[in-house]
Short mmCIF file of C-alpha atoms and ligand atoms in Angstrom, two decimals:
data_model
loop_
_atom_site.label_atom_id
_atom_site.label_comp_id
_atom_site.label_asym_id
_atom_site.label_seq_id
_atom_site.Cartn_x
_atom_site.Cartn_y
_atom_site.Cartn_z
CA UNK A 2 22.47 0.07 -18.26
CA UNK A 3 21.00 -2.42 -15.84
CA UNK A 4 17.87 -4.44 -16.43
CA UNK A 5 15.48 -4.13 -13.51
CA UNK A 6 12.27 -6.05 -12.93
CA UNK A 7 9.56 -4.03 -11.17
CA UNK A 8 6.83 -6.21 -9.67
CA UNK A 9 3.19 -5.25 -9.19
CA UNK A 10 0.45 -7.63 -8.19
CA UNK A 11 -2.41 -6.04 -6.30
CA UNK A 12 -4.26 -2.74 -6.29
CA UNK A 13 -2.09 -0.88 -3.76
CA UNK A 14 1.07 -1.81 -5.69
CA UNK A 15 0.23 0.05 -8.88
CA UNK A 16 0.56 3.58 -7.49
CA UNK A 17 3.76 2.62 -5.67
CA UNK A 18 5.56 1.08 -8.62
CA UNK A 19 4.81 3.84 -11.14
CA UNK A 20 7.11 6.61 -9.77
CA UNK A 21 9.96 4.15 -9.30
CA UNK A 22 9.61 2.83 -12.87
CA UNK A 23 9.46 6.32 -14.30
CA UNK A 24 12.54 7.46 -12.39
CA UNK A 25 14.53 4.36 -13.39
CA UNK A 26 13.58 4.73 -17.06
CA UNK A 27 14.36 8.45 -17.01
CA UNK A 28 17.89 7.48 -15.96
CA UNK A 29 18.22 4.98 -18.80
CA UNK A 30 17.60 1.69 -16.98
CA UNK A 31 15.73 -1.07 -18.79
CA UNK A 32 12.59 -1.73 -16.76
CA UNK A 33 10.53 -4.89 -17.15
CA UNK A 34 7.11 -4.48 -15.52
CA UNK A 35 5.86 -7.82 -14.22
CA UNK A 36 2.22 -8.16 -13.12
CA UNK A 37 1.62 -11.25 -11.03
CA UNK A 38 -2.15 -11.20 -11.60
CA UNK A 39 -3.05 -11.26 -7.87
CA UNK A 40 -5.71 -8.66 -8.63
CA UNK A 41 -7.45 -9.08 -11.97
CA UNK A 42 -10.95 -7.50 -11.86
CA UNK A 43 -11.32 -4.43 -14.07
CA UNK A 44 -12.26 -2.37 -11.02
CA UNK A 45 -9.24 -3.54 -9.02
CA UNK A 46 -6.78 -3.48 -11.88
CA UNK A 47 -7.47 -2.08 -15.37
CA UNK A 48 -8.80 1.26 -14.17
CA UNK A 49 -5.60 1.84 -12.20
CA UNK A 50 -3.41 1.24 -15.25
CA UNK A 51 -5.55 3.70 -17.21
CA UNK A 52 -5.73 6.34 -14.46
CA UNK A 53 -2.04 6.19 -13.62
CA UNK A 54 -0.83 6.05 -17.22
CA UNK A 55 0.91 2.79 -16.40
CA UNK A 56 1.87 0.92 -19.55
CA UNK A 57 0.51 -2.61 -19.96
CA UNK A 58 2.70 -5.08 -18.08
CA UNK A 59 5.63 -6.45 -20.10
CA UNK A 60 4.95 -9.84 -18.56
CA UNK A 61 1.74 -11.05 -16.93
CA UNK A 62 1.89 -14.11 -14.70
CA UNK A 63 -1.89 -14.53 -14.52
CA UNK A 64 -1.84 -16.20 -11.12
CA UNK A 65 -5.22 -15.04 -9.71
CA UNK A 66 -6.82 -15.66 -6.33
CA UNK A 67 -6.33 -18.50 -3.90
CA UNK A 68 -5.33 -19.25 -0.34
CA UNK A 69 -2.15 -17.57 0.87
CA UNK A 70 -0.12 -20.70 0.20
CA UNK A 71 -1.66 -21.23 -3.22
CA UNK A 72 -1.14 -17.61 -4.22
CA UNK A 73 2.44 -17.56 -2.92
CA UNK A 74 3.30 -20.82 -4.64
CA UNK A 75 1.69 -19.85 -7.95
CA UNK A 76 3.48 -16.52 -8.11
CA UNK A 77 6.81 -18.15 -7.21
CA UNK A 78 6.37 -20.91 -9.76
CA UNK A 79 5.56 -18.43 -12.52
CA UNK A 80 8.20 -15.86 -11.54
CA UNK A 81 11.16 -18.23 -11.22
CA UNK A 82 11.47 -19.10 -14.93
CA UNK A 83 11.07 -15.42 -15.80
CA UNK A 84 14.02 -14.50 -13.58
CA UNK A 85 16.03 -17.32 -15.20
CA UNK A 86 15.11 -16.04 -18.66
CA UNK A 87 15.62 -12.31 -18.08
CA UNK A 88 18.60 -12.46 -15.69
CA UNK A 89 17.76 -9.04 -14.20
CA UNK A 90 20.34 -7.00 -12.30
CA UNK A 91 17.79 -6.28 -9.61
CA UNK A 92 14.17 -6.91 -8.67
CA UNK A 93 12.14 -4.07 -7.15
CA UNK A 94 9.19 -5.10 -4.99
CA UNK A 95 6.79 -2.65 -3.35
CA UNK A 96 4.51 -2.77 -0.34
CA UNK A 97 3.39 -5.80 1.60
CA UNK A 98 1.09 -7.96 -0.48
CA UNK A 99 1.54 -11.65 -1.15
CA UNK A 100 3.06 -10.97 -4.58
CA UNK A 101 5.71 -8.79 -2.93
CA UNK A 102 6.91 -11.60 -0.72
CA UNK A 103 6.68 -14.30 -3.39
CA UNK A 104 8.83 -12.43 -5.91
CA UNK A 105 11.36 -11.35 -3.29
CA UNK A 106 11.80 -14.97 -2.28
CA UNK A 107 12.40 -16.13 -5.85
CA UNK A 108 14.85 -13.31 -6.62
CA UNK A 109 16.84 -13.75 -3.42
CA UNK A 110 17.25 -17.48 -4.06
CA UNK A 111 18.31 -16.75 -7.65
CA UNK A 112 21.03 -14.43 -6.29
CA UNK A 113 19.40 -11.31 -7.73
CA UNK A 114 19.47 -8.24 -5.43
CA UNK A 115 16.04 -7.30 -4.13
CA UNK A 116 15.10 -3.69 -3.44
CA UNK A 117 12.08 -3.29 -1.15
CA UNK A 118 10.15 -0.07 -1.49
CA UNK A 119 8.18 0.69 1.69
CA UNK A 120 10.58 -1.21 3.93
CA UNK A 121 10.60 -1.14 7.71
CA UNK A 122 6.89 -0.62 8.38
CA UNK A 123 5.68 -2.73 11.29
CA UNK A 124 2.24 -3.11 12.86
CA UNK A 125 3.59 -5.71 15.30
CA UNK A 126 0.39 -7.63 14.64
CA UNK A 127 1.46 -11.07 13.48
CA UNK A 128 -2.18 -11.93 12.70
CA UNK A 129 -1.97 -9.63 9.66
CA UNK A 130 -0.71 -11.47 6.58
CA UNK A 131 0.83 -8.18 5.46
CA UNK A 132 3.01 -8.01 8.60
CA UNK A 133 4.51 -11.41 7.81
CA UNK A 134 5.05 -10.27 4.22
CA UNK A 135 6.79 -7.08 5.40
CA UNK A 136 9.15 -8.74 7.83
CA UNK A 137 10.16 -11.56 5.49
CA UNK A 138 10.49 -9.31 2.43
CA UNK A 139 12.81 -6.97 4.34
CA UNK A 140 14.93 -9.93 5.42
CA UNK A 141 15.32 -11.02 1.78
CA UNK A 142 16.22 -7.54 0.49
CA UNK A 143 19.61 -5.97 -0.03
CA UNK A 144 18.23 -2.46 -0.34
CA UNK A 145 15.60 -1.24 2.10
CA UNK A 146 13.78 1.96 1.15
CA UNK A 147 11.86 3.27 4.15
CA UNK A 148 9.08 5.84 3.69
CA UNK A 149 9.51 7.44 7.12
CA UNK A 150 11.97 7.59 10.05
CA UNK A 151 9.96 5.06 12.09
CA UNK A 152 10.70 2.52 9.33
CA UNK A 153 14.42 3.28 9.64
CA UNK A 154 14.23 2.87 13.43
CA UNK A 155 12.46 -0.49 13.11
CA UNK A 156 15.07 -1.78 10.66
CA UNK A 157 17.96 -0.63 12.86
CA UNK A 158 16.34 -2.26 15.88
CA UNK A 159 16.05 -5.52 13.94
CA UNK A 160 19.78 -5.39 13.22
CA UNK A 161 19.98 -4.31 9.57
CA UNK A 162 23.15 -2.55 8.45
CA UNK A 163 22.93 1.21 8.07
CA UNK A 164 24.23 0.98 4.49
CA UNK A 165 21.23 -1.17 3.54
CA UNK A 166 18.71 1.29 4.94
CA UNK A 167 17.68 4.34 2.92
CA UNK A 168 15.14 6.91 4.05
CA UNK A 169 13.54 7.56 0.67
CA UNK A 170 10.17 9.12 1.45
CA UNK A 171 6.79 7.94 0.31
CA UNK A 172 6.23 6.81 -3.29
CA UNK A 173 2.44 6.77 -2.87
CA UNK A 174 2.60 10.47 -2.20
CA UNK A 175 4.71 10.96 -5.37
CA UNK A 176 1.79 9.48 -7.29
CA UNK A 177 -0.77 11.46 -5.31
CA UNK A 178 0.89 14.80 -6.08
CA UNK A 179 1.52 13.86 -9.72
CA UNK A 180 -2.18 13.16 -10.25
CA UNK A 181 -3.89 15.54 -7.85
CA UNK A 182 -4.99 18.10 -10.45
CA UNK A 183 -6.44 15.39 -12.68
CA UNK A 184 -8.15 13.80 -9.69
CA UNK A 185 -9.71 17.07 -8.59
CA UNK A 186 -11.16 17.43 -12.09
CA UNK A 187 -13.11 14.15 -11.63
CA UNK A 188 -16.88 14.48 -11.75
CA UNK A 189 -17.49 11.77 -9.16
CA UNK A 190 -18.89 14.14 -6.52
CA UNK A 191 -21.39 15.39 -9.07
CA UNK A 192 -22.30 11.83 -10.13
CA UNK A 193 -22.90 10.79 -6.51
CA UNK A 194 -24.60 14.12 -5.69
CA UNK A 195 -22.12 14.90 -2.90
CA UNK A 196 -21.03 18.30 -1.64
CA UNK A 197 -17.38 18.95 -0.72
CA UNK A 198 -16.98 18.55 3.03
CA UNK A 199 -20.51 17.17 3.31
CA UNK A 200 -19.92 13.42 3.53
CA UNK A 201 -17.77 10.73 5.14
CA UNK A 202 -15.89 8.16 3.06
CA UNK A 203 -15.43 4.64 4.43
CA UNK A 204 -13.52 1.55 3.30
CA UNK A 205 -13.40 -1.90 4.86
CA UNK A 206 -11.61 -4.97 3.55
CA UNK A 207 -9.14 -6.36 6.13
CA UNK A 208 -9.83 -10.02 6.85
CA UNK A 209 -9.81 -9.25 10.60
CA UNK A 210 -12.67 -6.78 10.06
CA UNK A 211 -14.81 -8.40 7.39
CA UNK A 212 -14.38 -12.17 7.75
CA UNK A 213 -16.04 -12.39 11.17
CA UNK A 214 -19.75 -11.50 10.80
CA UNK A 215 -19.90 -10.21 14.39
CA UNK A 216 -17.01 -7.80 13.84
CA UNK A 217 -18.32 -6.68 10.45
CA UNK A 218 -21.77 -6.10 11.99
CA UNK A 219 -20.27 -4.00 14.82
CA UNK A 220 -18.30 -1.84 12.39
CA UNK A 221 -21.34 -1.36 10.16
CA UNK A 222 -23.36 -0.33 13.23
CA UNK A 223 -20.69 2.30 13.99
CA UNK A 224 -20.76 3.54 10.40
CA UNK A 225 -24.56 3.64 10.59
CA UNK A 226 -24.34 5.96 13.62
CA UNK A 227 -21.84 8.20 11.85
CA UNK A 228 -24.32 8.24 8.94
CA UNK A 229 -26.82 9.96 11.23
CA UNK A 230 -24.44 12.97 11.21
CA UNK A 231 -23.58 12.96 7.51
CA UNK A 232 -23.88 10.55 4.55
CA UNK A 233 -21.33 7.72 4.51
CA UNK A 234 -20.07 6.55 1.12
CA UNK A 235 -18.67 3.02 1.11
CA UNK A 236 -16.90 1.83 -2.06
CA UNK A 237 -16.84 -1.94 -1.82
CA UNK A 238 -13.84 -4.22 -2.24
CA UNK A 239 -14.77 -7.63 -3.72
CA UNK A 240 -13.76 -9.31 -0.45
CA UNK A 241 -16.33 -7.23 1.43
CA UNK A 242 -19.19 -7.25 -1.10
CA UNK A 243 -20.35 -10.81 -0.51
CA UNK A 244 -20.10 -10.43 3.25
CA UNK A 245 -22.07 -7.19 3.30
CA UNK A 246 -24.96 -8.93 1.64
CA UNK A 247 -25.06 -11.36 4.55
CA UNK A 248 -24.49 -8.77 7.29
CA UNK A 249 -27.19 -6.29 6.20
CA UNK A 250 -26.62 -2.57 5.94
CA UNK A 251 -27.80 0.20 8.30
CA UNK A 252 -29.55 3.20 6.72
CA UNK A 253 -27.49 6.19 5.65
CA UNK A 254 -24.61 4.12 4.29
CA UNK A 255 -24.35 4.23 0.51
CA UNK A 256 -22.61 1.32 -1.14
CA UNK A 257 -20.85 2.25 -4.37
CA UNK A 258 -18.62 0.17 -6.65
CA UNK A 259 -14.85 0.22 -6.03
CA UNK A 260 -13.58 3.57 -7.34
CA UNK A 261 -10.69 4.04 -9.75
CA UNK A 262 -7.59 5.87 -8.60
CA UNK A 263 -8.52 9.39 -9.70
CA UNK A 264 -12.11 9.11 -8.48
CA UNK A 265 -11.00 7.73 -5.14
CA UNK A 266 -8.48 10.54 -4.59
CA UNK A 267 -11.26 13.00 -5.46
CA UNK A 268 -13.58 11.33 -2.94
CA UNK A 269 -10.89 11.48 -0.24
CA UNK A 270 -9.87 15.06 -0.95
CA UNK A 271 -13.40 16.41 -0.47
CA UNK A 272 -14.49 14.14 2.39
CA UNK A 273 -15.11 15.71 5.80
CA UNK A 274 -13.91 12.49 7.38
CA UNK A 275 -12.49 9.15 6.23
CA UNK A 276 -13.00 5.90 8.14
CA UNK A 277 -10.84 3.01 6.96
CA UNK A 278 -8.87 -0.13 7.69
CA UNK A 279 -6.52 0.40 4.73
CA UNK A 280 -2.83 1.21 4.98
CA UNK A 281 -2.39 3.56 2.05
CA UNK A 282 -5.47 5.63 2.82
CA UNK A 283 -3.96 6.60 6.17
CA UNK A 284 -1.09 8.12 4.19
CA UNK A 285 -3.14 9.78 1.46
CA UNK A 286 -5.47 11.47 3.95
CA UNK A 287 -2.45 12.77 5.85
CA UNK A 288 -1.02 14.29 2.68
CA UNK A 289 -4.44 15.72 1.76
CA UNK A 290 -5.09 17.08 5.27
CA UNK A 291 -8.34 15.13 5.66
CA UNK A 292 -9.11 13.62 9.09
CA UNK A 293 -8.87 9.82 9.09
CA UNK A 294 -10.09 7.30 11.65
CA UNK A 295 -8.36 3.95 11.31
CA UNK A 296 -10.57 1.11 12.46
CA UNK A 297 -7.76 -1.20 13.52
CA UNK A 298 -5.93 -1.93 16.77
CA UNK A 299 -2.50 -1.17 15.32
CA UNK A 300 -0.94 0.74 12.47
CA UNK A 301 2.29 0.13 10.62
CA UNK A 302 2.18 3.81 9.67
CA UNK A 303 2.48 5.60 13.06
CA UNK A 304 3.81 8.77 11.43
CA UNK A 305 0.29 9.41 10.09
CA UNK A 306 -0.84 9.60 13.72
CA UNK A 307 2.11 11.54 15.21
CA UNK A 308 2.57 13.96 12.31
CA UNK A 309 -0.56 13.54 10.20
CA UNK A 310 -4.34 13.54 10.42
CA UNK A 311 -4.87 9.92 11.42
CA UNK A 312 -6.39 8.61 14.67
CA UNK A 313 -6.19 4.94 15.54
CA UNK A 314 -9.68 4.27 16.92
CA UNK A 315 -9.69 0.50 17.22
CA UNK A 316 -12.87 -1.45 16.51
CA UNK A 317 -15.14 -0.61 19.40
CA UNK A 318 -18.24 1.05 17.89
CA UNK A 319 -18.70 3.49 20.81
CA UNK A 320 -15.12 4.74 20.44
CA UNK A 321 -15.39 5.02 16.65
CA UNK A 322 -18.59 7.04 16.86
CA UNK A 323 -17.36 9.21 19.77
CA UNK A 324 -14.12 10.05 17.97
CA UNK A 325 -15.97 10.73 14.72
CA UNK A 326 -18.21 13.24 16.52
CA UNK A 327 -15.15 14.96 18.07
CA UNK A 328 -13.43 15.17 14.69
CA UNK A 329 -16.55 16.59 13.04
CA UNK A 330 -16.64 19.30 15.70
CA UNK A 331 -13.07 20.51 15.09
CA UNK A 332 -11.42 22.06 12.01
CA UNK A 333 -9.12 19.79 9.93
CA UNK A 334 -5.37 20.52 9.93
CA UNK A 335 -2.95 19.80 7.09
CA UNK A 336 0.46 18.38 7.90
CA UNK A 337 2.77 16.29 5.69
CA UNK A 338 5.77 14.34 7.02
CA UNK A 339 9.28 15.14 5.74
CA UNK A 340 10.22 13.61 2.38
CA UNK A 341 6.59 13.06 1.43
CA UNK A 342 7.42 15.56 -1.24
CA UNK A 343 6.82 13.91 -4.61
CA UNK A 344 10.46 12.87 -5.15
CA UNK A 345 10.77 9.50 -3.39
CA UNK A 346 10.96 7.65 -6.74
CA UNK A 347 13.91 9.80 -7.82
CA UNK A 348 15.79 9.11 -4.61
CA UNK A 349 15.14 5.37 -4.92
CA UNK A 350 16.30 5.26 -8.55
CA UNK A 351 19.49 7.21 -7.77
CA UNK A 352 20.38 4.96 -4.85
CA UNK A 353 19.56 1.71 -6.65
CA UNK A 354 21.49 2.64 -9.79
CA UNK A 355 24.58 3.75 -7.88
CA UNK A 356 24.42 0.56 -5.85
CA UNK A 357 24.32 -1.52 -9.03
CA UNK A 358 27.13 0.53 -10.62
CA UNK A 359 29.54 0.18 -7.71
CA UNK A 360 32.62 -1.87 -8.69
CA UNK A 361 32.53 -3.79 -5.43
CA UNK A 362 29.10 -4.28 -3.99
CA UNK A 363 28.60 -4.91 -0.37
CA UNK A 364 25.98 -7.63 -0.27
CA UNK A 365 24.78 -7.61 3.29
CA UNK A 366 23.52 -11.06 4.06
CA UNK A 367 23.71 -11.07 7.83
CA UNK A 368 22.11 -8.91 10.42
CA UNK A 369 24.43 -7.02 12.74
CA UNK A 370 26.26 -9.22 15.23
CA UNK A 371 24.88 -7.28 18.15
CA UNK A 372 21.43 -8.59 17.38
CA UNK A 373 22.32 -12.01 16.03
CA UNK A 374 24.52 -12.72 19.04
CA UNK A 375 22.34 -11.21 21.72
C1 UD1 U 417 -4.76 -7.64 -0.88
C2 UD1 U 417 -3.60 -7.39 0.05
C3 UD1 U 417 -3.92 -6.24 0.99
C4 UD1 U 417 -4.35 -5.02 0.22
C5 UD1 U 417 -5.52 -5.39 -0.68
C6 UD1 U 417 -5.97 -4.18 -1.48
C7 UD1 U 417 -2.39 -9.47 0.62
C8 UD1 U 417 -2.09 -10.44 1.70
N1 UD1 U 417 -3.33 -8.55 0.89
O1 UD1 U 417 -5.84 -8.09 -0.10
O2 UD1 U 417 -2.76 -5.91 1.73
O3 UD1 U 417 -4.73 -4.00 1.11
O4 UD1 U 417 -5.09 -6.44 -1.56
O5 UD1 U 417 -7.03 -4.40 -2.28
O6 UD1 U 417 -1.79 -9.53 -0.42
N2 UD1 U 417 -10.79 -10.65 -5.58
C9 UD1 U 417 -11.58 -10.34 -6.63
N3 UD1 U 417 -11.04 -9.65 -7.66
C10 UD1 U 417 -9.74 -9.27 -7.69
C11 UD1 U 417 -8.92 -9.63 -6.60
C12 UD1 U 417 -9.45 -10.30 -5.56
O7 UD1 U 417 -12.75 -10.64 -6.67
O8 UD1 U 417 -9.32 -8.63 -8.67
C13 UD1 U 417 -11.38 -11.37 -4.43
C14 UD1 U 417 -11.16 -12.86 -4.51
O9 UD1 U 417 -12.28 -13.50 -4.05
C15 UD1 U 417 -10.02 -13.06 -3.54
C16 UD1 U 417 -10.29 -11.98 -2.50
O10 UD1 U 417 -10.85 -10.89 -3.24
O11 UD1 U 417 -9.99 -14.34 -3.01
C17 UD1 U 417 -9.07 -11.54 -1.79
O12 UD1 U 417 -8.06 -11.10 -2.72
P1 UD1 U 417 -6.53 -11.19 -2.33
O13 UD1 U 417 -5.66 -10.62 -3.35
O14 UD1 U 417 -6.20 -12.56 -1.86
O15 UD1 U 417 -6.41 -10.27 -1.04
P2 UD1 U 417 -7.07 -8.87 -0.76
O16 UD1 U 417 -8.06 -9.08 0.32
O17 UD1 U 417 -7.49 -8.19 -2.01
#
């Protein structure tokens, strides 16, 4: 059976890699879990391994924080000898973080097929480091597993071959459904003295939102106005914590430490409203049927708007507050996109293993001529 490296590096990777690993191992593949070390704090890392039942990484690259170039270079430098040593049949990368791109680049240059889970998502905002990571990772990958039809459409429009593109569904939702009962048993609402449906949950960590004190201040003002309607709980990412101290906090917003996976799902599931700049939370709220306002100008997950519970509100405080008031005045509706059904990991494992077992493998290295030549 093939040997497959699965890469995880940062918080949003852990819940995406787990269902793929499980499905590959259930089919007899040898999986080597590599942690790049991009996230390392207990609250960003250890608690997720414990909550998700993810085994300790087989290899830990220990690369840590740094500038984008430093992080990319460190992960590449540490991952290259590992690929040489293990000679994997494939490398699976998930999502859009710096570790995703770095490992895809090493594997592709070593001639090892790369499978990208969560391929095809596009915000079309080149100022987001994640957008660059998505586009380049897709270009380096032989197998592109899209979570939703918009991802397939984007990949086709960019000239990828149809036999590279696989509509697999959403692995984050596999993990959500697998853990929902355990999450709902969490006592976090009790610990924070919250009533179901009686609070808003907010998260903020995108550089575009928290690095500029003016922008952060405007978003906090908006959250402060929402907090006049109902309490706002704000678990704080390390990137945001230091900046919040400088910006000052309006009344009614409660800062809490970053939550573990189960606690955070519990907080989302019982929130009346979620306000966020995260990617994955747009998807989880859609699956949970909880209204979500995304405080960004673009989303790489448009299906959460067209078929889910998400509204893209931008970053203008008046619009955020106005939309929040409208949402609070109307009943929530639950809708889940097709193939967000808890079986994306199975579909990915089946496709990847049959690809690796094929006697003659098509290794698409060029985009379609129509695009290249046009
Ligand atoms: C990364 C991802 C982002 C994802 C987010 C989730 C990229 C480009 N971005 O952003 O897509 O939504 O993770 O959390 O990969 N830090 C700690 N402890 C940690 C990790 C980071 O204190 O365990 C601090 C460090 O000061 C670090 C900063 O947070 O410099 C940023 O971390 P980094 O991994 O570079 O990016 P994130 O902002 O976490």
